[in-house]
GROMACS .gro file of C-alpha atoms in nm:
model
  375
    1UNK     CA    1   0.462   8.352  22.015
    2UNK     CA    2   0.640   8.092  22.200
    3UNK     CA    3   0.509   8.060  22.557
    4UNK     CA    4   0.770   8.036  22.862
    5UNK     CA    5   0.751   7.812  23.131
    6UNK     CA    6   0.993   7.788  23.440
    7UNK     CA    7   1.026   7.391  23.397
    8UNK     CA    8   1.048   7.120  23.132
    9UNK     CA    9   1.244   7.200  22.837
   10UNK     CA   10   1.451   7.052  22.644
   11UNK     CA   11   1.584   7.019  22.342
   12UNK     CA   12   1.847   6.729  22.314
   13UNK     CA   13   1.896   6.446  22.483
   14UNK     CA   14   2.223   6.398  22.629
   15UNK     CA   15   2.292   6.094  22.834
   16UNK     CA   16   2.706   6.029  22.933
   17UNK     CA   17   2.733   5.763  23.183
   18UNK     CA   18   3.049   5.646  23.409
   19UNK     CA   19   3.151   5.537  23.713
   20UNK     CA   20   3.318   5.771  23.923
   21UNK     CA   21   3.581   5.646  24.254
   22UNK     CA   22   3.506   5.698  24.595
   23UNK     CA   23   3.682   5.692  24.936
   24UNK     CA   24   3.414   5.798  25.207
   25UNK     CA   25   3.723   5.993  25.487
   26UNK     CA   26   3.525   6.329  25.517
   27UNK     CA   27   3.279   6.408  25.702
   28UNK     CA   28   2.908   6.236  25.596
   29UNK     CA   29   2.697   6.496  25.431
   30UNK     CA   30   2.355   6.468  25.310
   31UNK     CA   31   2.254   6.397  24.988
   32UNK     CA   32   2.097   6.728  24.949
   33UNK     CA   33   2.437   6.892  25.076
   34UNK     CA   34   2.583   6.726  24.791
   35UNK     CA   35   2.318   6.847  24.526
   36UNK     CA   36   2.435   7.222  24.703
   37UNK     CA   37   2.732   7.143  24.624
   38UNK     CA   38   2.740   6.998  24.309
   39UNK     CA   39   2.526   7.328  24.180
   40UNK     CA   40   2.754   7.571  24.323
   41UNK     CA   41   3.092   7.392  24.192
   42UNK     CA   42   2.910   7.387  23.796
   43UNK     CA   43   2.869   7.737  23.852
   44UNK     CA   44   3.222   7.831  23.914
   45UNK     CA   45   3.322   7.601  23.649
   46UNK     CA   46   3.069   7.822  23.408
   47UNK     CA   47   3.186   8.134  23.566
   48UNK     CA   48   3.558   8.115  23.522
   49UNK     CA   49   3.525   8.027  23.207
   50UNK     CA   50   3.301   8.360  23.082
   51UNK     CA   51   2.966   8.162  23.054
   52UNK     CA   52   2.665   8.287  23.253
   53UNK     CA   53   2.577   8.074  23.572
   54UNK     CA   54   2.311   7.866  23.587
   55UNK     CA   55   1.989   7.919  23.804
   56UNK     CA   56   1.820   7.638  23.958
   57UNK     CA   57   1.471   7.543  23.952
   58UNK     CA   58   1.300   7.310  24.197
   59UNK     CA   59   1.106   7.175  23.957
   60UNK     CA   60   1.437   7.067  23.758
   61UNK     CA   61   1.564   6.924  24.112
   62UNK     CA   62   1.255   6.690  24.132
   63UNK     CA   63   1.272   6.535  23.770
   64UNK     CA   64   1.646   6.491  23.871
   65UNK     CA   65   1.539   6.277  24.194
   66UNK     CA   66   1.289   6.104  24.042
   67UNK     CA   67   1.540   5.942  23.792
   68UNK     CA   68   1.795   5.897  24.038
   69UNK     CA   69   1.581   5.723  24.265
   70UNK     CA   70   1.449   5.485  23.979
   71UNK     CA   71   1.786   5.414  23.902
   72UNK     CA   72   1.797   5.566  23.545
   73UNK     CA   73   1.482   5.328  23.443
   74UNK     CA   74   1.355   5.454  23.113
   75UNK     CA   75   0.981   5.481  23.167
   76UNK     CA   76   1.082   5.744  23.420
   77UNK     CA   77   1.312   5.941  23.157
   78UNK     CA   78   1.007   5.930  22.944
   79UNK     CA   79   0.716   6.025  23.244
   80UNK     CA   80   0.951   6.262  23.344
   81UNK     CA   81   1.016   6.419  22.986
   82UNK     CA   82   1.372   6.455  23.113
   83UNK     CA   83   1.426   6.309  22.759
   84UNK     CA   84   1.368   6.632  22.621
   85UNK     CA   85   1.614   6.819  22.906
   86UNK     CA   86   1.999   6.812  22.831
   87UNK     CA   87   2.097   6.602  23.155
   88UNK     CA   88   2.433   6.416  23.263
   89UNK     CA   89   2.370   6.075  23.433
   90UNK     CA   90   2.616   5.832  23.600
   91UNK     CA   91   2.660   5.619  23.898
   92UNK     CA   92   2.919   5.475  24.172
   93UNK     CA   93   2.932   5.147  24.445
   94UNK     CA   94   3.045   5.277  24.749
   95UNK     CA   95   3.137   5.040  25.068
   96UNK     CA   96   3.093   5.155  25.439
   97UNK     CA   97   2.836   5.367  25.626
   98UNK     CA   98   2.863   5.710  25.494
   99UNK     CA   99   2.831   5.692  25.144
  100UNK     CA  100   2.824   6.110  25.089
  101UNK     CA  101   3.083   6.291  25.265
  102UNK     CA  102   3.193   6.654  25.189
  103UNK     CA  103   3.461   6.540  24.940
  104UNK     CA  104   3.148   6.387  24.718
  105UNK     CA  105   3.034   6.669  24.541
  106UNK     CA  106   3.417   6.795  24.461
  107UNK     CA  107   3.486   6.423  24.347
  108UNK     CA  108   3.161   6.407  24.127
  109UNK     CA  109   3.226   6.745  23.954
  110UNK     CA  110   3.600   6.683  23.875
  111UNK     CA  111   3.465   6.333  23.738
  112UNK     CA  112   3.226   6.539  23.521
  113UNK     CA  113   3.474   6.787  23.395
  114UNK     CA  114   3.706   6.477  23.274
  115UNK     CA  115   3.458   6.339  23.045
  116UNK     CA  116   3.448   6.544  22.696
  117UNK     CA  117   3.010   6.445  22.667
  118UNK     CA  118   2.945   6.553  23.050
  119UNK     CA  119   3.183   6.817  23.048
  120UNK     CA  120   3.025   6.970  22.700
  121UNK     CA  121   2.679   6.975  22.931
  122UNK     CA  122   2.770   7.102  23.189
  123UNK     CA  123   2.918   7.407  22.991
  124UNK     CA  124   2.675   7.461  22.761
  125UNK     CA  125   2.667   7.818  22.672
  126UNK     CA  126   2.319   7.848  22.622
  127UNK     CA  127   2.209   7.644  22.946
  128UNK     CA  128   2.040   7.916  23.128
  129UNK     CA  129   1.851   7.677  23.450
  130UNK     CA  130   1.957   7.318  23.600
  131UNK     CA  131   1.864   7.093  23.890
  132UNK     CA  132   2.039   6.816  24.051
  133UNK     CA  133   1.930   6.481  24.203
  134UNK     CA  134   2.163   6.285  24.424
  135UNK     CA  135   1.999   5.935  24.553
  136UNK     CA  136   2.158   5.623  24.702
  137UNK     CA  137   2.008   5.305  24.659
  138UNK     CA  138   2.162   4.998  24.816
  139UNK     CA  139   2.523   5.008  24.756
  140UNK     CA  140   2.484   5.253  24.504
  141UNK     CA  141   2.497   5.637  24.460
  142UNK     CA  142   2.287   5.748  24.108
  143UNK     CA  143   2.385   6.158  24.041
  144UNK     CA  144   2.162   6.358  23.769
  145UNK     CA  145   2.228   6.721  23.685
  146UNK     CA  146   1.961   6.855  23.413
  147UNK     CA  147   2.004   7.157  23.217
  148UNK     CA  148   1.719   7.345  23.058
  149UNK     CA  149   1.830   7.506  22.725
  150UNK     CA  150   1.594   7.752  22.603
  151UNK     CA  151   1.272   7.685  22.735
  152UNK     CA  152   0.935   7.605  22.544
  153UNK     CA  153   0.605   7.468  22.562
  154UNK     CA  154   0.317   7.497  22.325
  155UNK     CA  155   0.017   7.701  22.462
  156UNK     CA  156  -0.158   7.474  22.691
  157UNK     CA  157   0.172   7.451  22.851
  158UNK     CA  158   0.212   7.105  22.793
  159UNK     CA  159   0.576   7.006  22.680
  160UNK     CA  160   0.641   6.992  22.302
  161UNK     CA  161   0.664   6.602  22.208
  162UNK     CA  162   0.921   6.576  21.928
  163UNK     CA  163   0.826   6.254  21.681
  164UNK     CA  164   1.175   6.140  21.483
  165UNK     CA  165   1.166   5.912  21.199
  166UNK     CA  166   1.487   5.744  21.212
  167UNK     CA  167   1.468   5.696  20.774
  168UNK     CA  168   1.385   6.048  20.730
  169UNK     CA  169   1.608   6.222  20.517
  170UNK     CA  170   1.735   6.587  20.414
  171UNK     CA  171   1.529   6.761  20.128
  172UNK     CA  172   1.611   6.936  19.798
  173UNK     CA  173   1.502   7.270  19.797
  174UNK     CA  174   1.180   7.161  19.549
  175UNK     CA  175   1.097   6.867  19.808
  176UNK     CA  176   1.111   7.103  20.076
  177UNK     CA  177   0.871   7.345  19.883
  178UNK     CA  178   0.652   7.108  19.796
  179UNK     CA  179   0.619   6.964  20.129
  180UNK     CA  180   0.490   7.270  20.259
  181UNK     CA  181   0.269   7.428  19.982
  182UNK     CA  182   0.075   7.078  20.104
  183UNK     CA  183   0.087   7.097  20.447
  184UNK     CA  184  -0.164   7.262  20.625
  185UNK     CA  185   0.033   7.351  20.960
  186UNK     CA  186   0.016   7.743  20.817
  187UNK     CA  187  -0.340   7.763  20.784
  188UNK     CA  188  -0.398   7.697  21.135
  189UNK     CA  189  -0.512   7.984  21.331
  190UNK     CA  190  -0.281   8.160  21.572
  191UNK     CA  191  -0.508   8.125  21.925
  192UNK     CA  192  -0.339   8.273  22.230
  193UNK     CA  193  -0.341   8.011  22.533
  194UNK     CA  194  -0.425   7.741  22.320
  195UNK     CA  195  -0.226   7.715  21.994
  196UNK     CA  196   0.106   7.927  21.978
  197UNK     CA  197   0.447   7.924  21.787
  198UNK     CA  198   0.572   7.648  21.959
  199UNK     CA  199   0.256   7.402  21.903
  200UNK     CA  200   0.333   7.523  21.456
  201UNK     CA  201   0.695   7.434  21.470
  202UNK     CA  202   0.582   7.124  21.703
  203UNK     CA  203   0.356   7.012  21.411
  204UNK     CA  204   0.542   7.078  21.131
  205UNK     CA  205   0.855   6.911  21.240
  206UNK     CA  206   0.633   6.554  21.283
  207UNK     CA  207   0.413   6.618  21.003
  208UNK     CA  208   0.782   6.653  20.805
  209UNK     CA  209   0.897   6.367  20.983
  210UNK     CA  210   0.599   6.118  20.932
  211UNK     CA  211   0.648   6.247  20.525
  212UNK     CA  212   1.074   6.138  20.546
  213UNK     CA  213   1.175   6.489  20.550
  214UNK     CA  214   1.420   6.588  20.832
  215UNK     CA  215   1.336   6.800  21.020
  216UNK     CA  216   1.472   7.063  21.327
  217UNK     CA  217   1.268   7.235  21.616
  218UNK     CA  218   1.434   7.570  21.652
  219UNK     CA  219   1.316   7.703  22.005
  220UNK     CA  220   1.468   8.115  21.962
  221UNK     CA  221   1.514   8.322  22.277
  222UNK     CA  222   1.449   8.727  22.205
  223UNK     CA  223   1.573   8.986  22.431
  224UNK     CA  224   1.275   9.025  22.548
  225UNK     CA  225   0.978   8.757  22.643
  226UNK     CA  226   0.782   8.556  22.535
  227UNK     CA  227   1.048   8.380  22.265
  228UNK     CA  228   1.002   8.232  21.961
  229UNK     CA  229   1.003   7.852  21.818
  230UNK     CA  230   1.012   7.760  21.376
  231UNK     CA  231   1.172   7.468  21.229
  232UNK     CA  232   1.488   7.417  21.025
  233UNK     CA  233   1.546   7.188  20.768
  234UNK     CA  234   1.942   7.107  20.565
  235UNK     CA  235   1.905   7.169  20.242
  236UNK     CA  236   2.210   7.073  20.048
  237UNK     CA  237   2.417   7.150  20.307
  238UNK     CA  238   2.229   7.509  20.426
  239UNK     CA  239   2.039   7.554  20.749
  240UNK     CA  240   1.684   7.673  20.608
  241UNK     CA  241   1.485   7.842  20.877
  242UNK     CA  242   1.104   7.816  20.831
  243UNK     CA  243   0.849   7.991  21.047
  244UNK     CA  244   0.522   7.833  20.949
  245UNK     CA  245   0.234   8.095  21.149
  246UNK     CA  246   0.016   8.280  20.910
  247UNK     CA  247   0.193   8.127  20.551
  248UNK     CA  248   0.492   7.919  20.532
  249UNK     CA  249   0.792   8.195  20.556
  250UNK     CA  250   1.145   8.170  20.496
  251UNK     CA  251   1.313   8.304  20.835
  252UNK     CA  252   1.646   8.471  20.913
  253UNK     CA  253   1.821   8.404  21.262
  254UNK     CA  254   2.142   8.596  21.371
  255UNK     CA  255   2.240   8.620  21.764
  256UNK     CA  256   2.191   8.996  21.776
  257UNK     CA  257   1.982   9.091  21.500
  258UNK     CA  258   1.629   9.129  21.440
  259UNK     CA  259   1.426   8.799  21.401
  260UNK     CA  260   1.319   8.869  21.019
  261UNK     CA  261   1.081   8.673  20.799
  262UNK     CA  262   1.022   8.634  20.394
  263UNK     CA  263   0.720   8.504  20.159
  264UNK     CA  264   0.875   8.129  20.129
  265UNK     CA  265   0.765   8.201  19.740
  266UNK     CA  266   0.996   8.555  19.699
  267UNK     CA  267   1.323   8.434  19.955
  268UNK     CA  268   1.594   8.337  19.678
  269UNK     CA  269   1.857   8.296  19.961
  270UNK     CA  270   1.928   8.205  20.337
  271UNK     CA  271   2.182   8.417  20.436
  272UNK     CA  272   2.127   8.663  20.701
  273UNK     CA  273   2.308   8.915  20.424
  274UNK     CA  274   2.058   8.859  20.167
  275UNK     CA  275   1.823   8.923  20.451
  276UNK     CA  276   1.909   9.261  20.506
  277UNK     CA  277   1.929   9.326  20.128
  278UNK     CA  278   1.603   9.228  20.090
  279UNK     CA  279   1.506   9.499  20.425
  280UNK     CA  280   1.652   9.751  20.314
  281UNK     CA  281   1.498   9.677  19.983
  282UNK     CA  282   1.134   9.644  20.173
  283UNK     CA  283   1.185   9.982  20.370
  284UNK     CA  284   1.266  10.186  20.036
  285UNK     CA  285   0.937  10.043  19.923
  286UNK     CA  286   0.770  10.178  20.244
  287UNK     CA  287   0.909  10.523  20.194
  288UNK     CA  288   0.786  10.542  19.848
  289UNK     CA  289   0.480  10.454  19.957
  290UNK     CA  290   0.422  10.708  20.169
  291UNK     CA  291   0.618  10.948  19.914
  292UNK     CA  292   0.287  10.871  19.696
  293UNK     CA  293   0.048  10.874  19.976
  294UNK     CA  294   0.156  11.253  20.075
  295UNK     CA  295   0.139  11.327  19.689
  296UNK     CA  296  -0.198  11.188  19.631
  297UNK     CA  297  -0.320  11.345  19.933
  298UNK     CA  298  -0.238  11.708  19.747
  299UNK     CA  299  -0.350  11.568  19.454
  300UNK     CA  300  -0.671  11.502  19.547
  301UNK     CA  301  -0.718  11.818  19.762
  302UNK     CA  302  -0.633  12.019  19.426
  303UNK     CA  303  -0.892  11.786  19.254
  304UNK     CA  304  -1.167  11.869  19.503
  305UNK     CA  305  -1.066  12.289  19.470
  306UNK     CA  306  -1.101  12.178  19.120
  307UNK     CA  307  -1.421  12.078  19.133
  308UNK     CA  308  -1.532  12.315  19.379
  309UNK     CA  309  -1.468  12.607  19.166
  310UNK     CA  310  -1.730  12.646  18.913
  311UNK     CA  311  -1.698  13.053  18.821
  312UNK     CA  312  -1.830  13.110  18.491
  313UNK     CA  313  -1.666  13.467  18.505
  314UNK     CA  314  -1.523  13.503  18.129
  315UNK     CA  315  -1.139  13.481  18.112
  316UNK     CA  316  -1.095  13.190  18.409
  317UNK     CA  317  -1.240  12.940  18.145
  318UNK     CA  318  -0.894  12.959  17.994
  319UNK     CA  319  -0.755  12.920  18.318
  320UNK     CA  320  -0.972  12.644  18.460
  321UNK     CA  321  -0.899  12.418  18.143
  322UNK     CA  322  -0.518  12.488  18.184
  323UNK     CA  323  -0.542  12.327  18.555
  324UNK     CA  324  -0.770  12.047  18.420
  325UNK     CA  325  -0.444  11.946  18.168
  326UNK     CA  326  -0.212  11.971  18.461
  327UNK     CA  327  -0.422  11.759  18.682
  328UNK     CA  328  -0.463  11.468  18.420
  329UNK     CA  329  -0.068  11.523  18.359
  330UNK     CA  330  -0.049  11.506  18.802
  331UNK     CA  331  -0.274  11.194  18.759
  332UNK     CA  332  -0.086  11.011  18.489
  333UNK     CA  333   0.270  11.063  18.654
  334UNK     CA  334   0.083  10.927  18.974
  335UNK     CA  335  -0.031  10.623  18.822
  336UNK     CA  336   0.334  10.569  18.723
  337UNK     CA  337   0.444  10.584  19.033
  338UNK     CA  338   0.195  10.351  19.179
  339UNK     CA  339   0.316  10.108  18.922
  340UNK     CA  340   0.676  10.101  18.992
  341UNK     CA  341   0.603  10.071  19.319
  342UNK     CA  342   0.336   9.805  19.310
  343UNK     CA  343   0.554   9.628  19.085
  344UNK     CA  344   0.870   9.636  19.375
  345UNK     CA  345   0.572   9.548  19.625
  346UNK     CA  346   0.498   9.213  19.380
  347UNK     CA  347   0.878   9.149  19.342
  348UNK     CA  348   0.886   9.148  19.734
  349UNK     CA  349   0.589   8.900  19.780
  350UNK     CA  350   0.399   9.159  19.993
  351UNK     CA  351   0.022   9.063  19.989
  352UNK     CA  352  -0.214   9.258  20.134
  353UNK     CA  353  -0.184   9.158  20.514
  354UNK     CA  354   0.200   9.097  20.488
  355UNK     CA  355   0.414   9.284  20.824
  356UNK     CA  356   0.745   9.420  20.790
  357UNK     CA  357   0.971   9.151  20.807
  358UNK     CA  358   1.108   9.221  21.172
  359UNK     CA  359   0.789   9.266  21.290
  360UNK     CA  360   0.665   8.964  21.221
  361UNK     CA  361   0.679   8.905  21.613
  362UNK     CA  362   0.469   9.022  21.905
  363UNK     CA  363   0.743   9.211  22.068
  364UNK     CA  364   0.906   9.554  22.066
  365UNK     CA  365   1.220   9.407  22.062
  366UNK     CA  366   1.290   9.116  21.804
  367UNK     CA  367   1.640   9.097  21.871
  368UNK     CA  368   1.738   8.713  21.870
  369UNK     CA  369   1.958   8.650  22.212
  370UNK     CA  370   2.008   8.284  22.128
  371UNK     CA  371   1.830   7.992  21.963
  372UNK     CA  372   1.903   7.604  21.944
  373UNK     CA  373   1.877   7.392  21.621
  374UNK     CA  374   1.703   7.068  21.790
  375UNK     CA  375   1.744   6.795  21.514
   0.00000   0.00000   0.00000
């Protein structure tokens, strides 16, 4: 399961710089009046337009600061991992003694919401915490607001460290197979605390990556905690979801459905239609399983009265004999049975330690809220 943490996450990078105008007449504010106010004005711009507001994190805030205050220098981005947070980042010269005044965080926004890259931030729908930085240095004012998308870690808590191959290109289906009936990401052990959803789809995306396969982290938010990470790959054109704990799996994702998984040697499409097809077609399975089970159960309770009855009273041989034939005709349409249905269970890729495909997750509630395809 994906572990949660209340800081670093990230999953684009996002940098839209500009210089926006000032003319210091209001009254001089401080710099963390104008981080207030910079917050609260994103907010109404996210709340007018339907989109949840954002909370902020004081964590978030100091990442911000930090980068501010070393003037956008990129060993900081990278110390900071603020290259894996969604962030806007831009600067202005000012001239006079009161470089922020209460018209600064007003001015800032409005410059934000007039470029198309900032603006996109700053609305992201699935943005859910943010933190803002606001630090003059010499003649200069440097402004960061960071968004955390859907948050993730792997389970040490350290923050997942994405490796991109800039040559690495999208698979056929048959590369894509092949790639992972060799890699070994699936046959390491789930360990709670240590090694969790987030740490597989963390090593499969660089193990694809160091091969030349591109590759996606998918970090998925459920309706109810922890979340969920797997990776993504285009294949001719599809999004292919793979969820790589316990056995490579084909996975289906679909904002308010059930997170649902498939043997990556059964799935014959990606759709989340085929998906349910394949459910439905999974649950009729179960209930003729247990259709069978309750019938062998009487079966073998009539076997054991069977043998339990060993009367040698003339007349019940006849009898006895006559129940024998009907128990071997019982037995044979029960072997049948078990056929037809092992067969669907083989057609279905169901091994002996397979879960039902929505409850593939440890959660009640599966339902996917949101998710972000991180190429």
């Amino acid at each position: 399961m994906l572990k949660t943490v209340p800081l670093l996450t990230i999953i684009v990078i996002l940098l839209a710089g500009g210089m926006g105008c000032f003319a210091p007449s209001a009254p001089a504010a401080t710099a963390s009046e104008v981080e207030n106010g910079i917050f609260a004005l994103v907010n109404a711009e996210r709340t007018q337009r339907g989109l949840s507001a954002l909370t902020r994190i004081s964590a978030l805030d100091t990442i911000a600061r930090e980068y501010a205050a070393g003037q956008f220098a990129e060993e900081i981005r990278y110390s900071t991992n603020l290259i894996y947070l969604v962030h806007n980042t831009w600067q202005q010269d000012f001239t006079g003694s009161a470089p922020l005044d209460d018209d600064t965080a007003g001015d800032q926004v409005g410059f934000c919401m007039g470029e198309s890259d900032m603006r996109d931030a700053l609305l992201r729908e699935e943005a859910m915490e943010t933190g803002v930085g606001v630090v003059t240095v010499g003649s200069t004012i440097y402004l960061v607001q960071v968004f955390d998308v859907i948050r993730s870690s792997g389970g040490d808590g350290q923050p997942i460290m994405l490796n991109e191959n800039p040559e690495a290109t999208d698979p056929t289906w048959q590369q894509l197979e092949e790639f992972l009936v060799s890699d070994t990401t699936d046959d390491t052990p789930y360990v709670l605390g240590s090694f969790v959803c987030g740490d597989f789809a963390e090593m499969l995306h660089n193990n694809a990556e160091d091969t030349g396969i591109r590759a996606a982290y998918v970090p998925v938010k459920l309706n109810q905690e922890p979340g969920h990470a797997l990776n993504a790959f285009n294949v001719d054109g599809t999004t292919v979801f793979i969820d790589a704990i316990n056995g490579d799996k084909v996975a289906y994702v679909e904002v308010g459905e059930d997170y649902g998984v498939i043997a990556l040697d059964v799935a014959q499409e990606f759709t989340y239609t085929y998906f349910e097809t394949y459910l439905a077609d999974f649950e009729d399975y179960q209930a003729d399983m247990d259709d069978y089970n309750e019938e062998l159960a009487v079966y073998n309770a009539e076997v054991a009265s069977y043998n339990d009855n060993d009367s040698e009273v003339p007349g019940e041989y006849a009898n006895k004999a006559a129940w024998y034939e009907a128990l071997q005709d019982w037995q044979d349409e029960l072997s049948a049975d078990l056929a037809g249905i092992n067969a669907v269970k083989l057609a279905l890729g169901i091994g002996e330690t397979y879960f039902h495909p929505t409850e593939s997750l440890v959660t009640d509630d599966p339902t996917v809220v949101d998710y972000y395809v991180h190429w």
